[in-house]
Amino acid sequence: MQKSFLEFSQTGILPALTSDYLDNEKSLTEFYNLRPEISSFEKAIEQKQKENTDRKLLAEALNEQYKNIFSDDFEFNSNVKTNIDSLLSENTFTVTTGHQLSLFTGPLYYIYKIISTINLSEKLKQQYPKYNFVPVYWMASEDHDFEEINHIHLFGKKIVWNQNQKGASGKISTDSIKPVLEELKSLSGVNENSTKLFSLFEKAYLENNNLADATRTLVHSLFSKYGLIILDGDDKKLKTSFSEIMEDDLKNNSAFKNITETIEKLDKKYKLQVNPREINLFYLSSGMRERIVYESSNPIAIGFKVQSSDITFSENEIKDELKNHPGNFSPNVVLRPLYQEKILPNLAYVGGPGEINYWLEYKTMFDFYKINFPVLILRNSVLLTDATMTSKMNKLDVTVADLMQPEDTMIKNYISKKSGASISLQNEVNEVENIFENIKQKADQHDPPLLASIEGEKHKVLNSLKNLETKLTRAEKKKEEININQLKKLREKILPANSFQERYENVIPFYLKYGDDFLKSLKENLDPFDFRLVVLED
């Protein structure tokens, strides 16, 4: 594949907060720990070494989670086993990304996040050879927004897995998914690559009982050769080590207090997407994940209630529940990063723009709990094109940046470039402005009451010129109708359904065409420290 780059400032796809973070905006330095540069990791290692990470507990939990996979005959099991064992060493650190359990890997950026994390671990090993660096994919198996992950877009069609189970997505049964696989097969055709891919899908989704195990199997099949560890935070052992912080959240609302102070500073300039709650925990049980809130009807002691249920706890009862059943408590988007950094010897988090934004809200919370704040690395972002697209863009004399503009702006700019100054009446507008300014000066000397009338006449003329320019533009659009339709089709490939390609398209079409070489090519072409849009052309 041929590689080129586009600055994010030309794309409009980065929110202002992420962009300023990458540009080293001085006003943001209090909201993170270390810059997203490879040289920062010497300090990050030094800081993390001072923390008391329970490495034995982590390795035990991972081995338990992998027991079914390790009992199977996966070709690259040994790479993952080696990395899990290495976590027992004080010289081993992790770099982590996380994502929901998206069906069939969901949108393309799911793949890009994982590859960015793998490449980061390898870059760090090159720079700091006396340490080991393990890539980790944190499965957000406790999320309950199933409608966000139950579909993919394939060949212009939305494929949906409809089922009525509720609660944490990782525990959802895969019993009803076979018809979805059959629909995928019918759309994908038959060749060597499709046969291999659907073999992976069937092994993952038909040989496992729930979505968490299915996702682990699928991601392991794709990336275990690189030693990627897949961690499910929905683990009683791991939550035991986080129970002290969960109890503090229930009792003292420390996360809420700390993050609220940060939001008051950031909210003056940036649009923020995460707001903490007084209690940042859900309660988990079969088919349910609901918020824990204060029970205001208890007049004597602090009481707690699980929303949309009849479950209530007194202060002592919820302490006992947390002590005896920590697995029933689920951190939300605020506490989950803290949970992750508490149980992992982690140095960096690799995330998308939205994730970088909400992590920047959390620094004071990490400081309060004396847990090191990881280096925040923006995941790689990729646009996939082909020679046909490039040929058409060259013929129309447009760039990827042109196509990423809003459609009306793109067309207007194209018409303006094609026609030059021939349809613009700006010169005429300027002349009219000058003429009426002269008239107003004369009227001011001889008959000032005429000024309002003169201003009204000026606006009539300017409106007429504006209407004429619109008609000229409309005529030019008609003349360029074929080319404009081609522009729209090109833009649709980059921004399908007005969503950036990587947030809409699935990996399947590209795997069908290139097979394993697609993932290999991505890995070879992505640099975790290059914060530009990567354009890859076949």
Coordinates of C-alpha atoms in Angstrom, one line a residue:
M1 CA 0.0 0.0 0.0
Q2 CA 1.1 3.6 -0.7
K3 CA 1.1 5.8 2.3
S4 CA 0.5 9.5 2.6
F5 CA -0.5 11.8 5.5
L6 CA -3.0 14.5 6.3
E7 CA -2.8 16.9 9.2
F8 CA -5.8 16.6 11.5
S9 CA -6.2 20.3 11.2
Q10 CA -7.3 19.7 7.6
T11 CA -9.9 17.1 8.5
G12 CA -12.1 18.6 11.1
I13 CA -12.4 15.2 12.9
L14 CA -10.5 16.1 16.1
P15 CA -12.3 18.0 18.9
A16 CA -10.6 21.1 20.1
L17 CA -9.5 19.6 23.5
T18 CA -7.7 16.7 21.8
S19 CA -6.1 19.0 19.2
D20 CA -4.8 21.3 21.9
Y21 CA -3.4 18.4 23.9
L22 CA -1.5 17.2 20.9
D23 CA -0.3 20.7 20.2
N24 CA 1.1 21.0 23.7
E25 CA -1.3 23.9 24.8
K26 CA 0.3 25.2 28.0
S27 CA -3.0 25.7 29.7
L28 CA -3.6 21.9 29.6
T29 CA -0.4 20.8 31.4
E30 CA -2.1 20.4 34.8
F31 CA -4.6 17.9 33.3
Y32 CA -2.1 15.1 32.4
N33 CA 1.1 13.6 33.6
L34 CA 3.6 13.2 30.7
R35 CA 3.7 14.2 27.0
P36 CA 2.8 11.6 24.4
E37 CA 6.4 11.2 23.4
I38 CA 8.7 8.1 23.5
S39 CA 11.1 10.0 25.7
S40 CA 8.4 10.4 28.4
F41 CA 8.4 6.6 29.1
E42 CA 11.7 6.7 31.1
K43 CA 9.9 8.8 33.7
A44 CA 6.7 6.8 33.4
I45 CA 8.6 3.6 34.2
E46 CA 10.2 5.2 37.1
Q47 CA 6.9 6.4 38.5
K48 CA 5.1 3.1 38.0
Q49 CA 7.9 1.1 39.7
K50 CA 7.0 2.8 42.9
E51 CA 3.4 1.5 42.9
N52 CA 2.4 -1.7 44.6
T53 CA 0.8 -3.6 41.7
D54 CA -0.4 -7.0 42.7
R55 CA 1.2 -8.8 39.8
K56 CA 0.5 -12.3 41.2
L57 CA -3.2 -11.6 41.4
L58 CA -3.2 -10.2 37.9
A59 CA -1.4 -13.2 36.4
E60 CA -3.7 -15.6 38.2
A61 CA -6.8 -13.8 37.0
L62 CA -5.5 -13.8 33.4
N63 CA -4.6 -17.5 33.4
E64 CA -8.1 -18.2 34.7
Q65 CA -9.7 -16.1 32.0
Y66 CA -7.6 -17.8 29.3
K67 CA -8.0 -21.4 30.5
N68 CA -10.4 -22.4 27.7
I69 CA -8.2 -20.7 25.0
F70 CA -5.0 -22.3 26.4
S71 CA -6.6 -25.7 26.4
D72 CA -7.3 -25.3 22.7
D73 CA -4.8 -25.6 19.9
F74 CA -4.2 -22.0 19.0
E75 CA -1.0 -21.5 16.9
F76 CA 0.2 -18.5 18.9
N77 CA -0.8 -19.3 22.4
S78 CA 2.8 -19.4 23.6
N79 CA 3.3 -15.7 22.9
V80 CA 0.4 -14.8 25.1
K81 CA 1.4 -17.2 27.8
T82 CA 4.9 -15.8 27.8
N83 CA 3.5 -12.3 28.2
I84 CA 1.2 -13.3 31.1
D85 CA 4.1 -15.0 32.9
S86 CA 6.3 -11.9 32.3
L87 CA 3.8 -9.8 34.2
L88 CA 5.2 -11.4 37.4
S89 CA 8.5 -9.6 36.8
E90 CA 9.0 -6.1 38.1
N91 CA 10.6 -5.2 34.7
T92 CA 7.4 -5.8 32.8
F93 CA 4.9 -3.1 32.0
T94 CA 1.7 -2.9 30.0
V95 CA 0.3 -0.5 27.4
T96 CA -3.4 -0.7 27.1
T97 CA -6.4 0.1 25.0
G98 CA -10.0 -0.7 25.6
H99 CA -13.2 -1.0 23.8
Q100 CA -16.7 -2.4 23.9
L101 CA -17.5 -6.0 22.7
S102 CA -18.3 -4.8 19.2
L103 CA -19.9 -7.4 17.0
F104 CA -17.4 -8.9 14.4
T105 CA -14.9 -6.3 15.6
G106 CA -17.4 -3.4 14.8
P107 CA -16.0 -0.3 13.1
L108 CA -12.5 -0.2 11.6
Y109 CA -11.0 1.9 14.4
Y110 CA -11.4 -1.0 16.8
I111 CA -8.7 -2.7 14.7
Y112 CA -6.6 0.4 14.6
K113 CA -6.7 0.8 18.4
I114 CA -5.4 -2.6 18.9
I115 CA -2.6 -2.4 16.3
S116 CA -1.6 1.0 17.7
T117 CA -1.2 -0.6 21.1
I118 CA 0.8 -3.5 19.8
N119 CA 3.1 -1.2 17.8
L120 CA 3.5 1.0 20.9
S121 CA 4.7 -1.9 23.0
E122 CA 7.2 -2.9 20.2
K123 CA 8.5 0.7 19.9
L124 CA 9.0 0.9 23.6
K125 CA 11.0 -2.4 23.6
Q126 CA 13.3 -1.0 21.0
Q127 CA 13.9 2.2 23.0
Y128 CA 14.1 0.5 26.4
P129 CA 15.4 -3.0 25.8
K130 CA 16.0 -3.9 29.4
Y131 CA 12.2 -3.8 30.1
N132 CA 9.3 -5.9 28.7
F133 CA 6.2 -4.2 27.4
V134 CA 3.0 -6.1 27.0
P135 CA 0.0 -4.9 24.8
V136 CA -3.3 -5.2 26.6
Y137 CA -6.9 -5.0 25.2
W138 CA -9.3 -4.3 28.0
M139 CA -12.7 -5.7 27.1
A140 CA -15.4 -3.4 28.3
S141 CA -17.6 -6.4 29.0
E142 CA -19.7 -4.7 31.6
D143 CA -21.1 -2.1 29.3
H144 CA -24.8 -2.5 28.9
D145 CA -25.4 -0.3 25.8
F146 CA -26.0 -3.3 23.6
E147 CA -27.5 -1.3 20.8
E148 CA -24.2 0.4 20.3
I149 CA -22.4 -2.8 19.5
N150 CA -25.0 -5.2 18.0
H151 CA -24.5 -4.3 14.4
I152 CA -22.0 -3.7 11.6
H153 CA -22.3 -2.0 8.2
L154 CA -21.4 -4.2 5.2
F155 CA -21.7 -3.5 1.5
G156 CA -24.3 -0.7 2.2
K157 CA -26.4 -2.9 4.5
K158 CA -26.8 -2.8 8.2
I159 CA -26.4 -6.3 9.8
V160 CA -28.1 -6.4 13.2
W161 CA -28.1 -9.0 15.9
N162 CA -31.5 -8.7 17.5
Q163 CA -32.0 -10.2 21.0
N164 CA -33.7 -9.2 24.1
Q165 CA -31.2 -10.0 26.8
K166 CA -30.3 -7.2 29.3
G167 CA -27.4 -6.5 31.6
A168 CA -23.7 -6.6 31.0
S169 CA -22.9 -7.3 27.4
G170 CA -20.2 -9.8 28.2
K171 CA -22.7 -12.1 29.7
I172 CA -25.1 -12.1 26.8
S173 CA -25.6 -15.5 25.4
T174 CA -24.5 -16.2 21.8
D175 CA -27.2 -18.8 21.2
S176 CA -29.2 -16.6 18.8
I177 CA -26.3 -15.4 16.7
K178 CA -26.2 -18.1 14.0
P179 CA -28.7 -16.4 11.7
V180 CA -26.5 -13.3 11.7
L181 CA -23.5 -15.3 10.6
E182 CA -25.5 -16.9 7.8
E183 CA -26.6 -13.4 6.6
L184 CA -22.9 -12.3 6.6
K185 CA -22.0 -15.3 4.6
S186 CA -24.6 -14.7 2.0
L187 CA -23.3 -11.1 1.5
S188 CA -19.6 -12.0 1.5
G189 CA -19.3 -14.6 -1.2
V190 CA -16.9 -17.5 -1.2
N191 CA -13.1 -17.3 -1.6
E192 CA -10.1 -18.4 0.4
N193 CA -10.2 -15.3 2.6
S194 CA -13.9 -15.5 3.4
T195 CA -13.6 -19.2 4.3
K196 CA -10.8 -18.4 6.7
L197 CA -12.6 -15.4 8.2
F198 CA -15.9 -17.1 8.7
S199 CA -14.1 -20.0 10.3
L200 CA -12.8 -17.6 12.9
F201 CA -16.2 -16.1 13.4
E202 CA -17.8 -19.5 13.8
K203 CA -15.2 -20.7 16.2
A204 CA -15.6 -17.5 18.3
Y205 CA -19.4 -17.1 18.3
L206 CA -20.7 -20.6 18.0
E207 CA -18.2 -22.4 20.3
N208 CA -18.5 -19.9 23.2
N209 CA -21.5 -19.4 25.4
N210 CA -21.3 -15.6 25.9
L211 CA -20.2 -12.5 24.1
A212 CA -17.1 -11.9 26.3
D213 CA -15.7 -15.3 25.6
A214 CA -16.5 -15.0 21.9
T215 CA -14.8 -11.7 21.7
R216 CA -11.7 -12.9 23.5
T217 CA -11.5 -15.9 21.1
L218 CA -11.9 -13.7 18.0
V219 CA -9.4 -11.1 19.0
H220 CA -7.0 -13.8 20.1
S221 CA -7.3 -15.4 16.7
L222 CA -6.4 -12.2 15.0
F223 CA -3.7 -10.8 17.3
S224 CA -2.2 -13.4 19.6
K225 CA 0.8 -13.7 17.3
Y226 CA 1.9 -10.3 18.7
G227 CA 1.4 -11.4 22.3
L228 CA -1.7 -9.3 22.8
I229 CA -3.3 -10.0 26.2
I230 CA -7.1 -9.7 26.4
L231 CA -8.3 -8.7 29.9
D232 CA -11.9 -8.8 31.2
G233 CA -12.3 -6.5 34.1
D234 CA -15.5 -8.3 35.1
D235 CA -13.5 -10.4 37.5
K236 CA -14.2 -11.0 41.2
K237 CA -10.5 -11.4 42.0
L238 CA -9.5 -8.2 40.3
K239 CA -12.4 -6.2 41.8
T240 CA -11.4 -7.3 45.3
S241 CA -8.2 -5.3 44.9
F242 CA -10.3 -2.3 43.9
S243 CA -13.0 -2.6 46.6
E244 CA -11.4 0.0 48.9
I245 CA -11.8 2.7 46.2
M246 CA -15.3 1.5 45.4
E247 CA -16.2 1.8 49.1
D248 CA -14.8 5.3 49.2
D249 CA -16.9 6.3 46.1
L250 CA -20.0 5.1 47.9
K251 CA -19.2 6.8 51.1
N252 CA -17.2 10.0 50.2
N253 CA -17.9 10.6 46.5
S254 CA -14.2 11.5 46.1
A255 CA -14.2 11.0 42.3
F256 CA -17.2 13.3 41.9
K257 CA -15.6 16.1 44.0
N258 CA -12.2 15.9 42.3
I259 CA -13.5 15.7 38.7
T260 CA -16.1 18.4 39.2
E261 CA -13.3 20.8 40.1
T262 CA -11.5 19.9 36.9
I263 CA -14.6 20.3 34.8
E264 CA -15.1 23.8 36.1
K265 CA -11.7 24.7 34.6
L266 CA -12.0 22.9 31.3
D267 CA -15.7 23.7 30.7
K268 CA -14.8 27.4 30.2
K269 CA -13.2 26.6 26.8
Y270 CA -14.0 23.0 25.8
K271 CA -17.1 20.9 25.2
L272 CA -16.9 18.0 27.6
Q273 CA -18.7 14.6 27.2
V274 CA -18.4 13.0 30.6
N275 CA -19.8 14.2 33.9
P276 CA -19.2 12.3 37.1
R277 CA -22.0 11.2 39.4
E278 CA -22.0 11.2 43.2
I279 CA -21.8 7.4 43.0
N280 CA -19.9 6.1 39.9
L281 CA -20.9 2.4 40.3
F282 CA -23.4 0.1 38.8
Y283 CA -24.9 -3.0 40.5
L284 CA -24.6 -6.2 38.5
S285 CA -26.8 -9.2 38.7
S286 CA -28.3 -11.7 36.2
G287 CA -29.7 -9.7 33.3
M288 CA -29.2 -6.3 35.0
R289 CA -26.7 -3.5 35.3
E290 CA -28.2 -0.5 37.0
R291 CA -26.9 2.6 38.7
I292 CA -26.5 2.7 42.5
V293 CA -28.0 5.9 43.9
Y294 CA -28.7 7.2 47.4
E295 CA -32.0 6.2 48.9
S296 CA -33.5 9.5 50.1
S297 CA -36.4 7.8 51.9
N298 CA -34.1 6.5 54.6
P299 CA -34.3 9.2 57.4
I300 CA -31.8 7.7 59.8
A301 CA -28.7 6.5 58.0
I302 CA -27.3 6.6 54.5
G303 CA -29.3 4.3 52.3
F304 CA -28.6 3.0 48.8
K305 CA -30.9 1.9 46.0
V306 CA -30.4 0.1 42.7
Q307 CA -32.3 2.0 40.1
S308 CA -35.1 0.3 38.2
S309 CA -35.3 -2.4 40.9
D310 CA -36.5 -3.1 44.4
I311 CA -32.9 -3.7 45.7
T312 CA -31.9 -1.4 48.6
F313 CA -29.1 -1.4 51.1
S314 CA -28.3 0.3 54.3
E315 CA -24.8 1.7 54.8
N316 CA -23.7 -1.5 56.6
E317 CA -25.4 -3.8 54.2
I318 CA -23.7 -2.3 51.1
K319 CA -20.3 -2.5 52.9
D320 CA -21.0 -6.2 53.5
E321 CA -22.2 -6.7 49.9
L322 CA -19.0 -5.1 48.6
K323 CA -16.8 -7.2 50.9
N324 CA -18.5 -10.5 50.1
H325 CA -19.5 -9.9 46.5
P326 CA -17.2 -7.3 44.9
G327 CA -18.1 -8.8 41.5
N328 CA -21.6 -7.4 41.8
F329 CA -20.2 -3.8 41.6
S330 CA -19.3 -2.3 38.2
P331 CA -17.3 0.9 37.7
N332 CA -18.7 3.4 35.3
V333 CA -16.8 5.4 32.7
V334 CA -15.4 7.5 35.4
L335 CA -14.0 4.8 37.7
R336 CA -13.1 2.2 35.1
P337 CA -9.9 4.0 34.1
L338 CA -8.9 4.1 37.7
Y339 CA -9.7 0.4 38.1
Q340 CA -7.6 -0.4 35.1
E341 CA -4.6 1.6 36.3
K342 CA -4.9 0.1 39.8
I343 CA -4.6 -3.5 38.7
L344 CA -2.2 -3.1 35.8
P345 CA 1.5 -2.1 35.7
N346 CA 0.4 0.2 33.0
L347 CA 2.3 3.1 31.4
A348 CA 0.1 4.3 28.6
Y349 CA -3.5 4.3 27.4
V350 CA -4.2 4.3 23.7
G351 CA -7.6 5.8 22.8
G352 CA -9.6 7.8 20.4
P353 CA -10.3 11.5 20.5
G354 CA -13.3 11.1 22.7
E355 CA -11.4 8.9 25.2
I356 CA -8.5 11.4 25.3
N357 CA -11.0 14.1 26.2
Y358 CA -12.5 12.3 29.1
W359 CA -9.2 11.0 30.5
L360 CA -8.0 14.6 30.7
E361 CA -10.9 15.2 33.2
Y362 CA -9.5 12.5 35.5
K363 CA -6.0 13.7 36.5
T364 CA -7.0 15.1 39.9
M365 CA -8.9 11.9 40.7
F366 CA -5.7 9.8 40.0
D367 CA -3.7 12.2 42.2
F368 CA -6.2 11.9 45.0
Y369 CA -5.9 8.1 45.0
K370 CA -2.1 8.2 44.5
I371 CA -2.3 6.1 41.3
N372 CA -0.1 7.1 38.4
F373 CA -1.8 8.8 35.5
P374 CA -0.8 7.0 32.2
V375 CA 0.7 8.6 29.1
L376 CA -2.3 9.3 26.8
I377 CA -1.6 8.2 23.2
L378 CA -4.0 9.1 20.4
R379 CA -4.7 5.9 18.5
N380 CA -3.8 5.9 14.8
S381 CA -6.5 7.1 12.4
V382 CA -6.6 5.6 8.9
L383 CA -8.3 6.4 5.6
L384 CA -8.4 3.5 3.1
T385 CA -8.5 4.4 -0.6
D386 CA -7.6 2.7 -3.8
A387 CA -6.1 3.6 -7.2
T388 CA -9.5 4.2 -8.8
M389 CA -10.4 6.8 -6.1
T390 CA -7.1 8.5 -6.6
S391 CA -7.5 8.6 -10.3
K392 CA -10.9 10.2 -10.0
M393 CA -9.7 12.7 -7.5
N394 CA -6.8 13.7 -9.8
K395 CA -9.2 14.1 -12.7
L396 CA -11.4 16.3 -10.7
D397 CA -8.4 18.1 -9.1
V398 CA -9.6 17.6 -5.5
T399 CA -7.8 16.3 -2.5
V400 CA -8.9 14.1 0.5
A401 CA -9.1 17.3 2.6
D402 CA -11.5 18.8 0.0
L403 CA -13.8 15.8 0.2
M404 CA -13.8 15.9 4.0
Q405 CA -15.5 19.3 4.0
P406 CA -19.3 19.5 4.5
E407 CA -21.0 18.6 1.2
D408 CA -22.3 22.1 0.4
T409 CA -18.9 23.6 1.2
M410 CA -17.2 21.0 -0.9
I411 CA -19.4 21.7 -3.9
K412 CA -19.2 25.5 -3.5
N413 CA -15.4 25.3 -3.4
Y414 CA -15.2 23.0 -6.4
I415 CA -17.5 25.3 -8.5
S416 CA -15.5 28.4 -7.4
K417 CA -12.2 26.7 -8.4
K418 CA -13.6 25.5 -11.7
S419 CA -15.1 28.9 -12.7
G420 CA -12.5 31.1 -11.1
A421 CA -13.8 34.6 -10.8
S422 CA -16.2 34.2 -13.6
I423 CA -19.3 33.7 -11.4
S424 CA -18.3 35.7 -8.4
L425 CA -19.8 39.1 -8.2
Q426 CA -17.7 40.2 -5.2
N427 CA -16.0 42.9 -7.3
E428 CA -19.4 44.3 -8.3
V429 CA -20.5 44.2 -4.6
N430 CA -17.4 46.2 -3.6
E431 CA -18.2 48.7 -6.4
V432 CA -21.8 49.1 -5.2
E433 CA -20.6 49.6 -1.6
N434 CA -18.2 52.4 -2.8
I435 CA -20.8 54.1 -4.9
F436 CA -23.4 54.2 -2.1
E437 CA -20.7 55.4 0.3
N438 CA -20.1 58.4 -2.0
I439 CA -23.8 59.0 -2.2
K440 CA -24.2 58.9 1.5
Q441 CA -21.4 61.4 2.0
K442 CA -23.1 63.8 -0.4
A443 CA -26.5 63.4 1.3
D444 CA -24.9 63.9 4.7
Q445 CA -23.8 67.3 3.6
H446 CA -27.0 68.4 1.8
D447 CA -29.9 66.3 3.2
P448 CA -29.1 64.0 6.1
P449 CA -32.7 62.6 6.4
L450 CA -32.0 60.8 3.0
L451 CA -29.4 58.5 4.6
A452 CA -31.9 55.9 5.7
S453 CA -33.5 55.8 2.2
I454 CA -30.1 55.5 0.6
E455 CA -29.2 52.6 2.9
G456 CA -32.4 50.8 1.9
E457 CA -31.7 51.3 -1.8
K458 CA -28.2 49.9 -1.3
H459 CA -29.5 46.7 0.3
K460 CA -31.9 46.3 -2.6
V461 CA -29.1 46.4 -5.1
L462 CA -26.9 44.1 -3.0
N463 CA -29.7 41.6 -2.6
S464 CA -30.2 41.7 -6.4
L465 CA -26.5 41.0 -6.9
K466 CA -26.7 38.1 -4.4
N467 CA -29.6 36.6 -6.3
L468 CA -27.8 36.9 -9.6
E469 CA -24.7 35.2 -8.1
T470 CA -26.9 32.4 -6.9
K471 CA -28.4 31.9 -10.4
L472 CA -24.9 32.0 -11.9
T473 CA -23.8 29.3 -9.4
R474 CA -26.9 27.2 -10.1
A475 CA -26.1 27.4 -13.8
E476 CA -22.5 26.4 -13.2
K477 CA -23.6 23.5 -11.0
K478 CA -25.9 22.3 -13.8
K479 CA -23.0 22.5 -16.2
E480 CA -20.8 20.5 -13.8
E481 CA -23.6 18.1 -12.7
I482 CA -21.7 14.9 -13.8
N483 CA -18.5 16.0 -12.0
I484 CA -20.5 17.0 -8.8
N485 CA -22.1 13.6 -8.7
Q486 CA -18.7 12.0 -8.9
L487 CA -17.6 14.2 -6.1
K488 CA -20.5 13.1 -4.0
K489 CA -19.7 9.4 -4.6
L490 CA -16.0 10.0 -3.7
R491 CA -17.0 11.8 -0.5
E492 CA -19.4 8.9 0.4
K493 CA -16.4 6.5 0.4
I494 CA -14.5 8.7 2.8
L495 CA -17.5 9.8 4.9
P496 CA -20.2 7.1 4.5
A497 CA -23.5 8.2 5.9
N498 CA -21.6 11.4 6.9
S499 CA -19.5 9.4 9.3
F500 CA -15.8 9.1 9.0
Q501 CA -14.9 5.8 7.3
E502 CA -13.1 4.2 10.3
R503 CA -16.2 4.8 12.4
Y504 CA -18.6 3.2 10.0
E505 CA -17.0 0.5 7.9
N506 CA -16.1 -3.0 9.2
V507 CA -12.9 -4.9 8.5
I508 CA -14.7 -7.7 6.5
P509 CA -14.6 -6.2 3.0
F510 CA -10.9 -5.5 3.4
Y511 CA -10.1 -8.9 4.8
L512 CA -12.1 -10.5 2.0
K513 CA -9.8 -8.7 -0.5
Y514 CA -6.4 -8.9 1.2
G515 CA -6.7 -11.6 3.9
D516 CA -4.1 -11.5 6.7
D517 CA -2.0 -9.1 4.6
F518 CA -4.5 -6.4 5.4
L519 CA -3.7 -6.5 9.2
K520 CA 0.0 -7.0 8.4
S521 CA 0.0 -3.9 6.1
L522 CA -1.7 -1.8 8.8
K523 CA 0.8 -2.9 11.4
E524 CA 3.7 -2.0 9.1
N525 CA 2.3 1.4 8.2
L526 CA 1.2 2.7 11.5
D527 CA 3.4 4.6 13.9
P528 CA 1.9 5.2 17.4
F529 CA 3.8 8.5 17.8
D530 CA 2.8 10.0 14.5
F531 CA -0.4 11.9 15.2
R532 CA -1.5 12.5 11.6
L533 CA -4.3 10.9 9.5
V534 CA -2.7 8.0 7.6
V535 CA -4.0 7.6 4.0
L536 CA -3.4 4.1 2.6
E537 CA -3.9 3.5 -1.0
D538 CA -4.1 0.1 -2.6

